[in-house]
Coordinates of C-alpha atoms and ligand atoms in Angstrom, one line a residue:
X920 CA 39.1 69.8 95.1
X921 CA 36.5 68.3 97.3
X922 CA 34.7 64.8 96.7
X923 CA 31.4 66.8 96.8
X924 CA 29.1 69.0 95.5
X925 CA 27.8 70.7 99.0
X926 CA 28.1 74.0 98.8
X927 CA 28.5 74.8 95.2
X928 CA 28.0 78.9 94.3
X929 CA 25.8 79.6 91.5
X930 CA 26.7 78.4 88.2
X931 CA 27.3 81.6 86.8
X932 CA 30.2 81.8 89.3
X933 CA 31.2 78.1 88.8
X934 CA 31.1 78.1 85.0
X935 CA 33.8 81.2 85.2
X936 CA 36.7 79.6 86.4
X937 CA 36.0 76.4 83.8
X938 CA 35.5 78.8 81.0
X939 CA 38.9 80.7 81.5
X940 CA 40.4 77.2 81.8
X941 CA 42.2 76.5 78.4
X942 CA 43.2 73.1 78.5
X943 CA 40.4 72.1 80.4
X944 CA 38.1 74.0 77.0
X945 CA 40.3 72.1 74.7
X946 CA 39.7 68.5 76.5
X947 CA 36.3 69.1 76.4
X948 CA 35.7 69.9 73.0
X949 CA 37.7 67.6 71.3
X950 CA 35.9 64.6 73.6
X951 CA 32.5 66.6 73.0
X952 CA 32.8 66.8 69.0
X953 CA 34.3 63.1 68.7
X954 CA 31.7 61.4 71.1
X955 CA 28.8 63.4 68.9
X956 CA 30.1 62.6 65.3
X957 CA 30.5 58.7 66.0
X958 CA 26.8 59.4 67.5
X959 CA 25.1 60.4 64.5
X960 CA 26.9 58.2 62.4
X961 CA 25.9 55.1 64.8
X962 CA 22.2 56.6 65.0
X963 CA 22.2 57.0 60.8
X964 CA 22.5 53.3 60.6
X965 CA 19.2 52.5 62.1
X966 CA 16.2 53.4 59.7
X967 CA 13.5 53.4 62.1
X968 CA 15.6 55.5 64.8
X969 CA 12.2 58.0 65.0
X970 CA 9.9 54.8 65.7
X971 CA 12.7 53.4 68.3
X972 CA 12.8 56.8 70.0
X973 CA 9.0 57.4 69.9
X974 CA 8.6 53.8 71.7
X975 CA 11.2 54.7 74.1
X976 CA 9.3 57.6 75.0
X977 CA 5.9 55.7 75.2
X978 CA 7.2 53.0 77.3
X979 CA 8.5 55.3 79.4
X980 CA 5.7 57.5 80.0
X981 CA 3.5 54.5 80.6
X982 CA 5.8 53.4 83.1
X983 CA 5.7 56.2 84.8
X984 CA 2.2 56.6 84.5
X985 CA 1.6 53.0 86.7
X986 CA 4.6 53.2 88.6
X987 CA 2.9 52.0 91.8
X988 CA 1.7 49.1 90.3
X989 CA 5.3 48.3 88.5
X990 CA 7.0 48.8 91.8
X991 CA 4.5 46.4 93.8
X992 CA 5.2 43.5 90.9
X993 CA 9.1 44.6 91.1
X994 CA 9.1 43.8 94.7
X995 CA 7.3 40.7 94.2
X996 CA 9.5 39.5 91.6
X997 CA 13.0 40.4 93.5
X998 CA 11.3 38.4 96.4
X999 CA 10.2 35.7 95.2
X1000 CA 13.8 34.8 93.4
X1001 CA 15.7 35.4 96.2
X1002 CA 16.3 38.9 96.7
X1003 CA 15.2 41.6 99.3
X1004 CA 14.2 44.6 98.6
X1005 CA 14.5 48.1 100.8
X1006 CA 12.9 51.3 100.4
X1007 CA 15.0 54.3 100.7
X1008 CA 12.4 57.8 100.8
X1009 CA 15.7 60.1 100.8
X1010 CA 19.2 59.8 100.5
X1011 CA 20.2 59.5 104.4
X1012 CA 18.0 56.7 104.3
X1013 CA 19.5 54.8 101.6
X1014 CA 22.7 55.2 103.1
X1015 CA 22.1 53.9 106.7
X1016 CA 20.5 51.4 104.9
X1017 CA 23.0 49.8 102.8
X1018 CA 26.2 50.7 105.6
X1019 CA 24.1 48.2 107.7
X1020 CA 23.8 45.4 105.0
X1021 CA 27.8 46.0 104.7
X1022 CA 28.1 46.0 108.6
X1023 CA 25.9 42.5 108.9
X1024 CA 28.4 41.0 106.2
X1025 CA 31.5 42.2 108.8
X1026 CA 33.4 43.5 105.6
X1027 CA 35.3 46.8 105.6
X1028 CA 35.6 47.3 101.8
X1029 CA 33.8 47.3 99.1
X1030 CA 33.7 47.4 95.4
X1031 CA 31.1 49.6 93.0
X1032 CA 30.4 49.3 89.4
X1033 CA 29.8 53.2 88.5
X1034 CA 26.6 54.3 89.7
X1035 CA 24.7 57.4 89.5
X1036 CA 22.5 56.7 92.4
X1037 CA 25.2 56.3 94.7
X1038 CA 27.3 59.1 93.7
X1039 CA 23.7 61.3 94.1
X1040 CA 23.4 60.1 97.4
X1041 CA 26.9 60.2 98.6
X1042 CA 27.5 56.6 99.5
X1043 CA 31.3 56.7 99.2
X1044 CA 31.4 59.4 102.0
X1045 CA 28.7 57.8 103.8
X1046 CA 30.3 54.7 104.1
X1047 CA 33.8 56.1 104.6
X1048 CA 31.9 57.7 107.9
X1049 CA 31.4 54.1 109.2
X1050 CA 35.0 52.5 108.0
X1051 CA 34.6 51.5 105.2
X1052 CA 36.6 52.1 102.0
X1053 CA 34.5 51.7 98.7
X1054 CA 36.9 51.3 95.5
X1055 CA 35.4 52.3 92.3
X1056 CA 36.7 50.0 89.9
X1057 CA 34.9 51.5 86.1
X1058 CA 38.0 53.3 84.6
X1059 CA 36.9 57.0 84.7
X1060 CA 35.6 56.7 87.9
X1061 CA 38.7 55.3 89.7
X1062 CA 40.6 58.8 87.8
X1063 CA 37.7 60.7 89.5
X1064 CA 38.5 58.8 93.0
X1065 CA 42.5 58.7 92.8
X1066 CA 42.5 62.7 91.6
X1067 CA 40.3 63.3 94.8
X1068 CA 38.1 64.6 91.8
X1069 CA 34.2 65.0 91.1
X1070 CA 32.9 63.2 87.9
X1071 CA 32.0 66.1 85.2
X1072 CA 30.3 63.6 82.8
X1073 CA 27.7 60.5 82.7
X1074 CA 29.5 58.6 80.6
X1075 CA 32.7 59.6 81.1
X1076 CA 33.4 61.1 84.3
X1077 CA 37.1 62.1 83.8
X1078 CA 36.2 63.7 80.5
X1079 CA 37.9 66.9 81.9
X1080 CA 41.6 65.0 82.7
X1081 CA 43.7 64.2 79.7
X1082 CA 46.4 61.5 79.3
X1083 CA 49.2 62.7 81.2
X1084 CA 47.3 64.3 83.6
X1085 CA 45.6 60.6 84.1
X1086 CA 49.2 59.4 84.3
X1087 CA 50.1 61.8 87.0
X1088 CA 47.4 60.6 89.1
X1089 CA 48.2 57.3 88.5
X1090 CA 52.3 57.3 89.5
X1091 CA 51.0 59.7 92.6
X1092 CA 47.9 57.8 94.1
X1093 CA 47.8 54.4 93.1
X1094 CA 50.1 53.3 95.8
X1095 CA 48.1 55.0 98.2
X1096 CA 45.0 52.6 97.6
X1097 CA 46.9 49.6 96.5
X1098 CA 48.9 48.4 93.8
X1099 CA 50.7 51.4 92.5
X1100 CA 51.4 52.1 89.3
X1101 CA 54.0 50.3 87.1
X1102 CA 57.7 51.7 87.1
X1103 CA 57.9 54.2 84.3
X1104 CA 54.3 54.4 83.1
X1105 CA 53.8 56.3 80.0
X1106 CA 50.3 58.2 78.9
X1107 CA 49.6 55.8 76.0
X1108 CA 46.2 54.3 76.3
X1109 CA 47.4 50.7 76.6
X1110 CA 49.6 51.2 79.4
X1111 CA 47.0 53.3 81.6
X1112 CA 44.2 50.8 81.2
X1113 CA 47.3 47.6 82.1
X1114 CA 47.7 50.0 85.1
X1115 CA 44.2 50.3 86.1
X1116 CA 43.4 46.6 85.3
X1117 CA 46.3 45.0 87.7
X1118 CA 45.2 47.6 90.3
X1119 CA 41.6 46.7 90.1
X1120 CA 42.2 42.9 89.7
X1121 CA 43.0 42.1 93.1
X1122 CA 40.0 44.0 94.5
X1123 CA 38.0 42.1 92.5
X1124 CA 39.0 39.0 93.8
X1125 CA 39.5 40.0 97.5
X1126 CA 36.3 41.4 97.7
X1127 CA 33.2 39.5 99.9
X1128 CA 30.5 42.9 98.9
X1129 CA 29.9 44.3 95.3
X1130 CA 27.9 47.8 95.0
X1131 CA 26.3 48.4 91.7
X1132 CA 23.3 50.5 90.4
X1133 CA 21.4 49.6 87.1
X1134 CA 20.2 50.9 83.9
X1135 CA 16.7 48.8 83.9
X1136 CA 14.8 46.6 86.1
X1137 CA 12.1 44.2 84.7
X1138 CA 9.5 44.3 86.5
X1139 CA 7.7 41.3 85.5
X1140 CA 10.2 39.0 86.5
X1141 CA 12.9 40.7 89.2
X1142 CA 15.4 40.9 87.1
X1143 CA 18.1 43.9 87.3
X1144 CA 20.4 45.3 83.9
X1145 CA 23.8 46.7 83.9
X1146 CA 25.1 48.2 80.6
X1147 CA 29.0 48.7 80.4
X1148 CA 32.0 48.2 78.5
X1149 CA 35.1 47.9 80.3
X1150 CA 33.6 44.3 82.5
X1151 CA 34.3 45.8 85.6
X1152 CA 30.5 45.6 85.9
X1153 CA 30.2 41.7 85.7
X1154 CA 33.3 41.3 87.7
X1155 CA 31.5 43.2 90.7
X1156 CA 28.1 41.8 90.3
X1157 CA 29.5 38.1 90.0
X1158 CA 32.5 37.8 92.2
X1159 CA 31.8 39.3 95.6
X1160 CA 29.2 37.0 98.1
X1161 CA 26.6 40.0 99.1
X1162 CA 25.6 42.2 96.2
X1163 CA 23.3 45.6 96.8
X1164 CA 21.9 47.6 93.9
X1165 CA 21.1 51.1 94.5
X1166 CA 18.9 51.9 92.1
X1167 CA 16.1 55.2 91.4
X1168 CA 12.5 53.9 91.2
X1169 CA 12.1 55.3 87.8
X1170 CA 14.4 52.9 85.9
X1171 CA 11.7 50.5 86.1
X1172 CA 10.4 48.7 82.8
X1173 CA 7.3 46.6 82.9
X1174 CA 8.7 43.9 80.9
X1175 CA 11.5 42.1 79.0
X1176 CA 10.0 43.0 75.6
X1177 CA 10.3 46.7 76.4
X1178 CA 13.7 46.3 77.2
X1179 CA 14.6 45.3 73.2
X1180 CA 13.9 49.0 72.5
X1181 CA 16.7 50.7 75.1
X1182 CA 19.4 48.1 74.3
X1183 CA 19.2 49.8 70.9
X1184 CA 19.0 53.2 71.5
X1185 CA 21.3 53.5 74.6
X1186 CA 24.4 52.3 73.3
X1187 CA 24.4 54.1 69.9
X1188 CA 23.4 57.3 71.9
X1189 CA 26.2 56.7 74.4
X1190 CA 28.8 55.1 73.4
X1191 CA 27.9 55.2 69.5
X1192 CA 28.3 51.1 70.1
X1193 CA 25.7 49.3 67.9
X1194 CA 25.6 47.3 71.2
X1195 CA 27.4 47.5 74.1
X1196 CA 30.8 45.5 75.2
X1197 CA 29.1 43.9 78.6
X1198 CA 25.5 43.7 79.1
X1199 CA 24.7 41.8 82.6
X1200 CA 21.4 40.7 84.0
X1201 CA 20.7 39.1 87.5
X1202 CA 17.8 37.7 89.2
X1203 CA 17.7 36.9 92.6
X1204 CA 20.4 34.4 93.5
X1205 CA 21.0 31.0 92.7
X1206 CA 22.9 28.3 94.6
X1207 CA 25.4 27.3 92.1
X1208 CA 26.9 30.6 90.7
X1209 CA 27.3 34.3 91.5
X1210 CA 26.5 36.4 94.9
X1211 CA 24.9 34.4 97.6
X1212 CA 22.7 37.2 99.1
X1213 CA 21.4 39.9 97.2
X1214 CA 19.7 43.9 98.2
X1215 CA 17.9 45.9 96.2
X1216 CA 17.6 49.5 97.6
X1217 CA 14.7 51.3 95.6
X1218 CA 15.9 55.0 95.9
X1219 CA 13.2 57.5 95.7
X1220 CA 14.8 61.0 96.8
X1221 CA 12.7 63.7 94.9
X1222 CA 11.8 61.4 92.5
X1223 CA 7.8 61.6 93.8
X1224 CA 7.8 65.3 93.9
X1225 CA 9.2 65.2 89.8
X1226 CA 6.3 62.9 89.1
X1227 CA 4.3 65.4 90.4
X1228 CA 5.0 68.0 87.6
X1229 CA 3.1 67.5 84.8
X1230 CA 5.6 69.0 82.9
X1231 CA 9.2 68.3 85.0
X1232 CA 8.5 64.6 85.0
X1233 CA 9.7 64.0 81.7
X1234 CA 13.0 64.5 83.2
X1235 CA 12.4 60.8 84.7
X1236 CA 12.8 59.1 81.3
X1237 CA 16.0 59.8 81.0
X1238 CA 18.4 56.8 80.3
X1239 CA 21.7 58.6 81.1
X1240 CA 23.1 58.2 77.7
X1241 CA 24.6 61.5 77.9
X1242 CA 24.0 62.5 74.3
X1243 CA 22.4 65.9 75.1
X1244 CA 25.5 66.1 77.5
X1245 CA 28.0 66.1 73.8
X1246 CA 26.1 68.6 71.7
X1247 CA 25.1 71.3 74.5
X1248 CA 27.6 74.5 73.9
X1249 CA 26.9 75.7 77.0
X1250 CA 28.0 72.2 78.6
X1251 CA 30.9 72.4 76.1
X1252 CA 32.5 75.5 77.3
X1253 CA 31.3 75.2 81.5
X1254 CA 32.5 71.4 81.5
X1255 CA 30.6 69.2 83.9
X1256 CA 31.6 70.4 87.6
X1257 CA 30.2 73.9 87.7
X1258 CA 26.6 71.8 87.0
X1259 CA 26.8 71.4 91.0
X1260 CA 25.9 67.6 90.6
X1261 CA 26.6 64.0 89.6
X1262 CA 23.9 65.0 86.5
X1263 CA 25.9 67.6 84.6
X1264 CA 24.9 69.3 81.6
X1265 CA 21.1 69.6 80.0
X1266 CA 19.7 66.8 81.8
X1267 CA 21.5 68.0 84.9
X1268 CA 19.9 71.3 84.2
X1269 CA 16.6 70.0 84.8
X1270 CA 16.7 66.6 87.1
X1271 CA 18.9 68.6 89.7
X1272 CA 16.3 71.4 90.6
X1273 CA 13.5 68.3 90.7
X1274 CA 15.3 66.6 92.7
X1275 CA 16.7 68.8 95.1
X1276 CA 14.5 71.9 94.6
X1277 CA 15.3 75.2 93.6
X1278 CA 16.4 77.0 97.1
X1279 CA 19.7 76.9 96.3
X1280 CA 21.5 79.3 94.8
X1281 CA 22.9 76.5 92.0
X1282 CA 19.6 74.5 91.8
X1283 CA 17.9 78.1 91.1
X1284 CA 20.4 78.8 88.6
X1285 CA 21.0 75.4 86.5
X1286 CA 17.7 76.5 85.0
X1287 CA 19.2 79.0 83.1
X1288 CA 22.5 77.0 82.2
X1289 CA 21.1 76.9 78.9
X1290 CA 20.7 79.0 75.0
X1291 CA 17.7 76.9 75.0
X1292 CA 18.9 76.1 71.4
X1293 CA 17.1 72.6 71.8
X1294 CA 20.2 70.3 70.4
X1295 CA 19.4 68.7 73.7
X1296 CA 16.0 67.5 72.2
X1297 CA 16.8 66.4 69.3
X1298 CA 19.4 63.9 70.0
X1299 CA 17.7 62.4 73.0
X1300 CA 16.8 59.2 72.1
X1301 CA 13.4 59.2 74.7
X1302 CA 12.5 62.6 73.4
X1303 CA 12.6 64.5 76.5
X1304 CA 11.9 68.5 75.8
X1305 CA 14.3 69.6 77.8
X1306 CA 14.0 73.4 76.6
X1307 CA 10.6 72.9 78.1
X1308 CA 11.1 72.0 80.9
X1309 CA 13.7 74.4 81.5
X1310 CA 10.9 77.0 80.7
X1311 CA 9.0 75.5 83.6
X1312 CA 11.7 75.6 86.3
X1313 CA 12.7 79.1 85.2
X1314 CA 9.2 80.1 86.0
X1315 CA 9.2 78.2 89.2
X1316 CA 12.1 79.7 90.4
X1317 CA 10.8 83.0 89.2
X1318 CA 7.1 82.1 91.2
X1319 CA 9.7 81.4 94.2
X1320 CA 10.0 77.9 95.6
X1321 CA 9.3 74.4 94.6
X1322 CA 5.4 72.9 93.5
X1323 CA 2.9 72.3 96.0
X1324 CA 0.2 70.1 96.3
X1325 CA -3.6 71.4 96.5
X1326 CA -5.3 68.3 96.8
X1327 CA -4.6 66.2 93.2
X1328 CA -3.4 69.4 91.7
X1329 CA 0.4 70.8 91.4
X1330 CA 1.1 74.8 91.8
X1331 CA 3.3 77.2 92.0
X1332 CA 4.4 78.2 95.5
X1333 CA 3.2 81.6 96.2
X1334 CA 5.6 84.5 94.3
X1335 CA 8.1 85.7 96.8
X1336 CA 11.4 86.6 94.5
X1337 CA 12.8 88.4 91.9
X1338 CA 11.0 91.8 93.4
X1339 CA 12.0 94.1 90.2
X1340 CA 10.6 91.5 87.9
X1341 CA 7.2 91.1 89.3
X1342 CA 7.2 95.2 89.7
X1343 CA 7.9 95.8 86.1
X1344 CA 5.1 92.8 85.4
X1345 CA 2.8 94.5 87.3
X1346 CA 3.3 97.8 85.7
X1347 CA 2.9 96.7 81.9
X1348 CA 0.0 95.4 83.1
X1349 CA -1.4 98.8 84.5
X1350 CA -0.3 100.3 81.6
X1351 CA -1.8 97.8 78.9
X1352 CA -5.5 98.4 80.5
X1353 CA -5.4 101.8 80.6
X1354 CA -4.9 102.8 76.5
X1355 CA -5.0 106.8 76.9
X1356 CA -1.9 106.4 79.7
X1357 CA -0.4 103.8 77.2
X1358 CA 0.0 106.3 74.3
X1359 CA 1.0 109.5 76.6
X1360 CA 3.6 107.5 78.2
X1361 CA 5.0 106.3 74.5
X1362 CA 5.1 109.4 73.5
X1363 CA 6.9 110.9 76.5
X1364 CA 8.9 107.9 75.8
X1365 CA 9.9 109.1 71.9
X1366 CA 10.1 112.3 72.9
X1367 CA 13.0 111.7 75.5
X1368 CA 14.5 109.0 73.6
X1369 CA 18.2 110.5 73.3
X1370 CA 18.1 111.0 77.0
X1371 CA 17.4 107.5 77.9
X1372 CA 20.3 105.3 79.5
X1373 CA 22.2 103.1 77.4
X1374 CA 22.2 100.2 79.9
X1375 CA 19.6 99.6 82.6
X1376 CA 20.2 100.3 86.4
X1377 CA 19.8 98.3 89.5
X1378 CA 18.5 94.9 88.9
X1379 CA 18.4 95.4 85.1
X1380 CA 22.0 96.3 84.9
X1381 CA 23.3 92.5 84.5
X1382 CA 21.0 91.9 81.7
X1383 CA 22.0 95.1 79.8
X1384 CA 25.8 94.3 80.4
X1385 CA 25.7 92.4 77.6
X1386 CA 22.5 93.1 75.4
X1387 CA 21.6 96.4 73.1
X1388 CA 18.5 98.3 74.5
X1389 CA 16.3 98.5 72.0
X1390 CA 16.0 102.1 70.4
X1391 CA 12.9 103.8 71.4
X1392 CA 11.4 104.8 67.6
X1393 CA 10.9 108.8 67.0
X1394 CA 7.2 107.9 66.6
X1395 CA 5.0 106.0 68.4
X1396 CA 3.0 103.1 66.2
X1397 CA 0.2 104.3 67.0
X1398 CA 0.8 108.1 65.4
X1399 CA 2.2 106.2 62.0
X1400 CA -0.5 104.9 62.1
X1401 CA -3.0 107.4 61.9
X1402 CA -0.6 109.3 59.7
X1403 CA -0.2 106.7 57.3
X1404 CA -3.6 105.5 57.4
X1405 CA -6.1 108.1 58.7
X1406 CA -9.4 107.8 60.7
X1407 CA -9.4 105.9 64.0
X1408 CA -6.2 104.6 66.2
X1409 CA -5.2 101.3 65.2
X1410 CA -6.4 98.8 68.4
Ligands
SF4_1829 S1 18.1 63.5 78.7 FE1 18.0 62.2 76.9 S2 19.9 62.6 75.8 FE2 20.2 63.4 77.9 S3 21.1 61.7 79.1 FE3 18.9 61.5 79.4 S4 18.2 60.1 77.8 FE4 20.3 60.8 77.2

């Protein structure tokens, strides 16, 4: 399996092979419904979890609202501590930025506390293109990199992979990257995380450059967040001399006070910790302790273009606890690779077609990945409608193509697919403006009605595969009606 989501077919297509996948079914839904009932029972604890969730939301939204002037005070905060800060309009960018802050250290390895932002951008392969190696070092993510996998959830990227088959990679790769794995290595938990951690310790003490991402950045005073539980995190953003945080520009928070309210919610969303195992927050850099130089890269990469939707940009409160990731069915049955993207599942469904736009076949089908049964919504703890945002991308990829700007406002991009759709559109509408047509052609429509197909053709025929036509009734409504009733045509 390739490191990469390039190329992905449609989801349809991708979900297919996961779906007839047994084991992989069975991983999924015993991690899915454990993760979700320790959620609910960590969320039932808090009695003002609506309040919590409503000021996650606000704070959010306000942020997002004045993020100009949050990312201005950001950049003079990070500055004025110590730190520099880059700006990255696309992913290319972002990674010829940060291979030349490795080159300029003369270092040809690396190691990364797990990051979304990188794995969006592709930094691994980037910086594998100019020699060097980057080792993830978070647990899941170093199954993902031994297995030559792709992750297939937030939180837990090896979700799909059980024990032995963690074992397996372990005895077959580890060796290949390092210290290999202990002679005779069984699949109980405690041996494969003493595997992992003597693997991982001497990277963490050869290495001169950490890599990390991060959940928040405060913008009043500089300082960057890292949420974890294994300590992997505050090994890499400690140890190593150079440090460079890849972080999107929407993780921004105006201040320390607003950060009270996500180190409450994220953890008992995520994890279903009342708080998490490792929180670890830098500024700048000091003399005495910690990395000597430190780079933040501020990552926009669709980011703008989501603001720009009145109703998409929602997507960009999300917190990446994963929670709508654990009760989704449809993310339950499809697992996380045939999303196409580091964001899997409900929030995948709607930050990847933002992001990316919709032109490709997966971005234009992610939209639909869904029963729109809205368990998304109500477990997110920043309230994001997801089912309505879904709405919205299904109608731009309907419209045909990405929003454009006229002036201050968004549209659609002029309609230029789905042919049949807009044809049969355009013939209700002829037909609802013209009454006398209307009732001749239900009535030819009644009067036909055991000749009429039992499934559509062309175009229609995939959405009748698996749906009842509705029966065509022996009378029209409108002749009940002025059988039942008399006098004039109901209107
Ligand atoms: S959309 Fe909401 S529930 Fe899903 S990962 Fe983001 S914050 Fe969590």
């Amino acid at each position: 399996m390739s490191g990469t989501f390039v190329g992905m077919p449609a989801f349809p297509e991708a979900a297919r092979e996961a779906v007839a996948d047994r084991t992989l079914r069975g991983n999924l839904r015993h991690a899915t419904h454990t993760i979700r009932a320790k959620r609910e029972k960590a969320v039932a604890e808090v009695s003002d979890w609506a309040e919590l969730r409503e000021a996650g939301r606000r704070i959010k939204d306000h942020t997002l609202r004045h993020l100009d002037r949050y990312l201005v005070q950001l950049e003079e905060s990070v500055t004025a501590a110590g730190g520099t800060v880059h700006w990255a309009a696309d992913a290319a960018e972002a990674n010829r930025i940060v291979a030349r802050l490795v080159a300029e250290t003369g270092e040809s390895e690396v190691v990364k506390v797990k990051s979304m932002a990188t794995q969006e951008i592709g930094l691994n392969e980037a910086l594998e293109a100019e020699g060097v190696r980057a080792y993830e070092t978070d647990l899941a993510e170093l199954i993902v990199q031994l297995g030559k996998d792709r992750p297939s959830h937030i939180l837990v990227p090896a979700i799909h992979r059980n024990r032995g088959e963690i074992r397996d990679v372990f005895r077959r790769e580890m060796g290949a990257w390092g210290r290999p794995a202990p002679e005779g290595l069984t699949d109980t938990p405690a041996e494969l995380a003493e595997a992992a951690r003597l693997h991982l310790r001497e990277k963490f003490l050869r290495a001169r450059v950490g890599i990390s991402g991060a959940n928040f950045m405060i913008a009043e005073t500089g300082t960057l967040v890292v949420v974890e539980s294994e300590g992997n995190g505050r090994m890499c953003l400690t140890l190593p001399e150079t440090l460079i945080s890849v972080v999107g520009i929407e993780k921004i928070l105006p201040t320390w006070r607003d950060l009270e309210v996500f180190l409450q919610t994220l953890p008992r969303s995520s994890t279903a910790e009342r708080m998490n195992p490792y929180t670890s927050m830098w500024t700048g850099t000091t003399d005495e302790d910690g990395p000597r130089a430190f780079h933040l890269v501020l990552l926009d990469n669709g980011r703008t273009d989501t603001l720009a939707d009145e109703v998409g940009r929602q997507a960009l409160r999300c917190i990446r606890c994963s929670a709508c990731l654990n009760v989704c069915p449809v993310y339950e049955r499809a697992g996380g690779h045939a999303y196409g993207s580091v964001y899997p599942g409900p929030i995948g469904a709607i930050l990847s077609p933002q992001l990316r736009g919709t032109a490709s076949g997966i971005d234009a089908s992610l939209p639909y990945a869904s029963s729109l049964c809205g368990a998304c919504y109500e477990v997110c703890p920043v309230a994001i409608d997801i089912p309505e945002v879904l709405v919205r991308l299904r109608e731009r990829v309907v419209e045909g193509g990405p929003v454009v700007r006229d002036g201050n406002r968004v549209v659609l991009r002029p309609a230029k697919g789905h042919a049949a759709e807009r044809a049969a559109m355009r013939a209700a509408r002829w037909a609802f403006a013209r009454p006398g047509a209307l009732r001749a052609g239900q009535r030819l429509a009644s009067r036909t009605r055991r000749l009429h197909p039992r499934t559509l053709p062309g175009p229609g025929r995939a959405w009748s595969a698996t749906r009842d036509l509705p029966a065509v009734p022996a009378e029209p409504f409108r002749d009940w009606w002025r059988r039942t009733r008399g006098g004039e045509e109901a209107e």
